Tab-separated table of C-alpha atoms and ligand atoms in Angstrom:
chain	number	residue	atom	x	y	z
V	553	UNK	CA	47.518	27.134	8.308
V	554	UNK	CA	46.177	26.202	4.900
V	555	UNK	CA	45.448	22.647	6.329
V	556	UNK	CA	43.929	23.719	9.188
V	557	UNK	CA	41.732	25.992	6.902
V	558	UNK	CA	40.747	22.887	4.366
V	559	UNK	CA	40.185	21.063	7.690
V	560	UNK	CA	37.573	22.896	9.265
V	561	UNK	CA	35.518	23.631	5.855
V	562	UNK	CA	35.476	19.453	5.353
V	563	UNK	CA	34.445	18.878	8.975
V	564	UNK	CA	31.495	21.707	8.611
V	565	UNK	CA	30.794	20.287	5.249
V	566	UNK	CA	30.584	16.844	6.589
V	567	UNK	CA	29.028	17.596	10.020
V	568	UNK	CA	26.716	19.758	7.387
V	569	UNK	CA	25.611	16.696	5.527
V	570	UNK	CA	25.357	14.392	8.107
V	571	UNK	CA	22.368	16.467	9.947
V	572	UNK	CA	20.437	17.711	6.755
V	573	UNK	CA	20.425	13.912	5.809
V	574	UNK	CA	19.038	12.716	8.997
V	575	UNK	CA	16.362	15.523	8.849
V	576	UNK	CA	15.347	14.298	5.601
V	577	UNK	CA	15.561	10.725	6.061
V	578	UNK	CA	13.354	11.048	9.278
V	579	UNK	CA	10.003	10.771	7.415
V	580	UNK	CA	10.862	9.675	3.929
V	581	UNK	CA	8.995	6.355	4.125
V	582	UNK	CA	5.796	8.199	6.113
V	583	UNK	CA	5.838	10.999	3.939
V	584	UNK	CA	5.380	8.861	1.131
V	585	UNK	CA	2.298	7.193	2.273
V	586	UNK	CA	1.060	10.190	3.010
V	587	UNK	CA	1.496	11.769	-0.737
V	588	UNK	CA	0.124	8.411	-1.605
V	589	UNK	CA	-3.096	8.144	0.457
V	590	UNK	CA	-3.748	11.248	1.999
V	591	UNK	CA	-2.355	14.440	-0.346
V	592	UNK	CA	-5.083	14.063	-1.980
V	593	UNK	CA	-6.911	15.868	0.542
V	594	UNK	CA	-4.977	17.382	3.043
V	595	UNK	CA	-2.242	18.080	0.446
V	596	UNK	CA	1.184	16.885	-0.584
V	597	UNK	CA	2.285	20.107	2.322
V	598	UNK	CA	-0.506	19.029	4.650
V	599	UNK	CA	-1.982	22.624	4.394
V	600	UNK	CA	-5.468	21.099	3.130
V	601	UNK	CA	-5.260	22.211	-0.467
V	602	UNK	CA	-5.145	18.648	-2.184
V	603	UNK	CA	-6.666	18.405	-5.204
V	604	UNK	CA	-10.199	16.649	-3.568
V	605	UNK	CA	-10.653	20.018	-1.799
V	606	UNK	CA	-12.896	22.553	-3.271
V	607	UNK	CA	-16.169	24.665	-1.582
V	608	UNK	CA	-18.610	22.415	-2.516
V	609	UNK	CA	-17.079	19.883	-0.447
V	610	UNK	CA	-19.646	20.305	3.397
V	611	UNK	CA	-16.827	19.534	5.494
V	612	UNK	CA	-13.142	20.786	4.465
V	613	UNK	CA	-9.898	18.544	4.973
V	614	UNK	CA	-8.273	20.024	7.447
V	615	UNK	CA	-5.156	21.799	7.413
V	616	UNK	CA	-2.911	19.451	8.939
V	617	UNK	CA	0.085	22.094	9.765
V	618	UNK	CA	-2.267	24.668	11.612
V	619	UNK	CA	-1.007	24.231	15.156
V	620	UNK	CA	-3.230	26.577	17.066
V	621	UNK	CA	-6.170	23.725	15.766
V	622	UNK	CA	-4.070	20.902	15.454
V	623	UNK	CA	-3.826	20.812	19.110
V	624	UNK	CA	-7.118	19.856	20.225
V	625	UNK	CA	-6.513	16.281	18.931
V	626	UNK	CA	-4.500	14.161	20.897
V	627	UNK	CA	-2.426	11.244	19.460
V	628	UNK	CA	-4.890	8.394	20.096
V	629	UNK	CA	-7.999	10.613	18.918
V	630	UNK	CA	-5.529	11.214	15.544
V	631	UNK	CA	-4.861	7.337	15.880
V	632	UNK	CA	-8.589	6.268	15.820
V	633	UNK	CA	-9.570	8.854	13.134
V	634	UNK	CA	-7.212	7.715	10.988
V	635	UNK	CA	-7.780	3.846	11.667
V	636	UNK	CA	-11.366	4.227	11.569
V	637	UNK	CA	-12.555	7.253	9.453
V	638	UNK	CA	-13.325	10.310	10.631
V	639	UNK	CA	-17.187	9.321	12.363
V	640	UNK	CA	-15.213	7.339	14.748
V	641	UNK	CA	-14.292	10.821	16.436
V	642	UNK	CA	-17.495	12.057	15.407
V	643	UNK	CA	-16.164	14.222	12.148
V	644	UNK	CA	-16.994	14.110	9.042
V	645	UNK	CA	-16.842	10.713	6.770
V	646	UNK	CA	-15.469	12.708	4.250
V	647	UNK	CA	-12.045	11.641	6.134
V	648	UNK	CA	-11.716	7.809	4.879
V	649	UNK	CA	-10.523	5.155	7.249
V	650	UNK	CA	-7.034	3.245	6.701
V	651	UNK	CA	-7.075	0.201	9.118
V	652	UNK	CA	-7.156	-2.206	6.453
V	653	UNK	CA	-4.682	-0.506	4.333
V	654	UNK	CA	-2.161	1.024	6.586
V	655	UNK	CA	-0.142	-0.989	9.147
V	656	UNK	CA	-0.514	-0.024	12.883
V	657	UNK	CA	2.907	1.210	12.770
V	658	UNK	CA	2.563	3.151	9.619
V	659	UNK	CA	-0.054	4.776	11.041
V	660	UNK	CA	1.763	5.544	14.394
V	661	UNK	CA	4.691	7.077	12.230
V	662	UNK	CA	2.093	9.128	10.445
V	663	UNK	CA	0.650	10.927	13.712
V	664	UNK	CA	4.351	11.490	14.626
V	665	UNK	CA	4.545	13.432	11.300
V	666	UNK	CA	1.456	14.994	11.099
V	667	UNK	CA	2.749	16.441	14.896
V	668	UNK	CA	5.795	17.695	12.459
V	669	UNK	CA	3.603	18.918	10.279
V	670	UNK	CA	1.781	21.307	12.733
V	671	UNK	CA	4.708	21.419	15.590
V	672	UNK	CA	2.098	21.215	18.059
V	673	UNK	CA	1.409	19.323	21.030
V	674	UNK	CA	-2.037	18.292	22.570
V	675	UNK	CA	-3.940	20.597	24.534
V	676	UNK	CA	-6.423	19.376	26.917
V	677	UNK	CA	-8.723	22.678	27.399
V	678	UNK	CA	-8.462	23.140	23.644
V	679	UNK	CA	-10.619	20.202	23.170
V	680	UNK	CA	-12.401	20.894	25.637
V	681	UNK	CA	-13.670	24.198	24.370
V	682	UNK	CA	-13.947	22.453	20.595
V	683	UNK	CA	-16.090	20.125	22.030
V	684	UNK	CA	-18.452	22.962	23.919
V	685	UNK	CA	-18.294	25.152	20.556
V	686	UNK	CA	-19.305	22.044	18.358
V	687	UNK	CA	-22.036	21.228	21.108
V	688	UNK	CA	-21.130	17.838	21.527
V	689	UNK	CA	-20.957	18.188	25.074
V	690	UNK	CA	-22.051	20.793	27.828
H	1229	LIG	C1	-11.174	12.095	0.915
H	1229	LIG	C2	-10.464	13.143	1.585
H	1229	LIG	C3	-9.492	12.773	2.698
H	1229	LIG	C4	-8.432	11.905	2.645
H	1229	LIG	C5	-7.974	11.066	1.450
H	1229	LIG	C6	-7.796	11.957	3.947
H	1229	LIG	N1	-8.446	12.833	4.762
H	1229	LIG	FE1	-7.972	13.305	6.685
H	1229	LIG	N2	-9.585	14.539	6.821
H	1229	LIG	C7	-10.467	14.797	5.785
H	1229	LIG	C8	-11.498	15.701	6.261
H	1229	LIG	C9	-12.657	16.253	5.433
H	1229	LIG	C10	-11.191	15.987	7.616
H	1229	LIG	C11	-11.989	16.888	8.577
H	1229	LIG	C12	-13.052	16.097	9.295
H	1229	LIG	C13	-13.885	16.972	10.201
H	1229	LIG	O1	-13.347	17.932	10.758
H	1229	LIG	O2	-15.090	16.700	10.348
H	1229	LIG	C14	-9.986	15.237	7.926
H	1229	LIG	C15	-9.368	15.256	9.166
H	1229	LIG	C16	-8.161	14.636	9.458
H	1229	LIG	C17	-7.452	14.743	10.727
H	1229	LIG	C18	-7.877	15.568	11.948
H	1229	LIG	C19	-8.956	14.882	12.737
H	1229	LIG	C20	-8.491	14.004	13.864
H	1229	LIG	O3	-9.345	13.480	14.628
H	1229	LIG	O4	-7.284	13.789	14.049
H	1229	LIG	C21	-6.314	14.008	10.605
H	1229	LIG	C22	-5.229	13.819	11.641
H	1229	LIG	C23	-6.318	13.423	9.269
H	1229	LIG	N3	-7.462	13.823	8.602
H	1229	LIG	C24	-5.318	12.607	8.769
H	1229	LIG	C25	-5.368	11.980	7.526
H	1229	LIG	C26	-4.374	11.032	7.067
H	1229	LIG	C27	-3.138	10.627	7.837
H	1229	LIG	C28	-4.770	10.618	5.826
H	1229	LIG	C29	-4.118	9.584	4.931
H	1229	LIG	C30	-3.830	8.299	5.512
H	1229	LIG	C31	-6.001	11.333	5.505
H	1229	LIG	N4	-6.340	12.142	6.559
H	1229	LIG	C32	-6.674	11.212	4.300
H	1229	LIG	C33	-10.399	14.292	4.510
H	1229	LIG	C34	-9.494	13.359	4.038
């Protein structure tokens, strides 16, 4: 009984470790060029609050875990912003581009965590609407 007992607590204990470890390991290497290149704007959370962010700024860094506007990019819009800068998309220029410092794949891996980040997915109409709001188109 005792066994059986010591048994179960090391395989939940194990099984316990095992998952928080992938979880963690998952975006170690992406999150770290993001503190690197990016926190300093968007924040070491992504919430926008890095330390380059303050009102005089025209155009903030946006807040890279806010879903509900998060979705109105899709992956290749995130992918050219953040190879090219942000007037590639037509934002601001405040948003630097990376293509000659970040790797294609790097890159990729970041737009998979900034989808973490905001646990969104792309929405179509969303942009859509952006778009009309903005009045970059009709
Ligand atoms: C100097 C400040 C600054 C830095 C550094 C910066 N950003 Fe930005 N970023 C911005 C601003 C400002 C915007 C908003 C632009 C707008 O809405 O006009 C933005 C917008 C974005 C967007 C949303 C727009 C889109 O088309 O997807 C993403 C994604 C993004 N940044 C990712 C990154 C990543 C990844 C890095 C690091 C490799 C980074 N940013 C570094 C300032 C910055």
């Amino acid at each position: 009984m005792k066994l059986k007992v010591i048994f179960s607590f090391s395989l939940l204990f194990f099984l316990f470790s095992v998952n928080s470890g992938y979880t963690e390991d998952k975006y170690k290497e992406t999150r770290e060029i993001f503190n690197w290149h990016c926190s300093q704007c968007h924040g070491s959370l992504g919430n926008g609050k890095g330390v380059n962010n303050n009102s005089r700024l025209p155009v903030s860094p946006r807040n890279l875990t806010d879903g509900k506007d998060m979705s109105q990019f899709s992956d290749s819009d995130m992918i050219r912003t953040i190879t090219k800068g942000g007037p590639s998309n037509d934002l601001s220029p405040i948003m630097p581009s990376w293509g000659n410092t970040i790797s294609k794949k790097e890159i990729k891996n970041l737009v998979l965590f900034i989808r973490h980040l905001c646990n969104c997915k792309f929405d179509p109409k969303l942009k859509h609407k952006r778009l009309q709001q903005a009045g970059k188109i009709k």
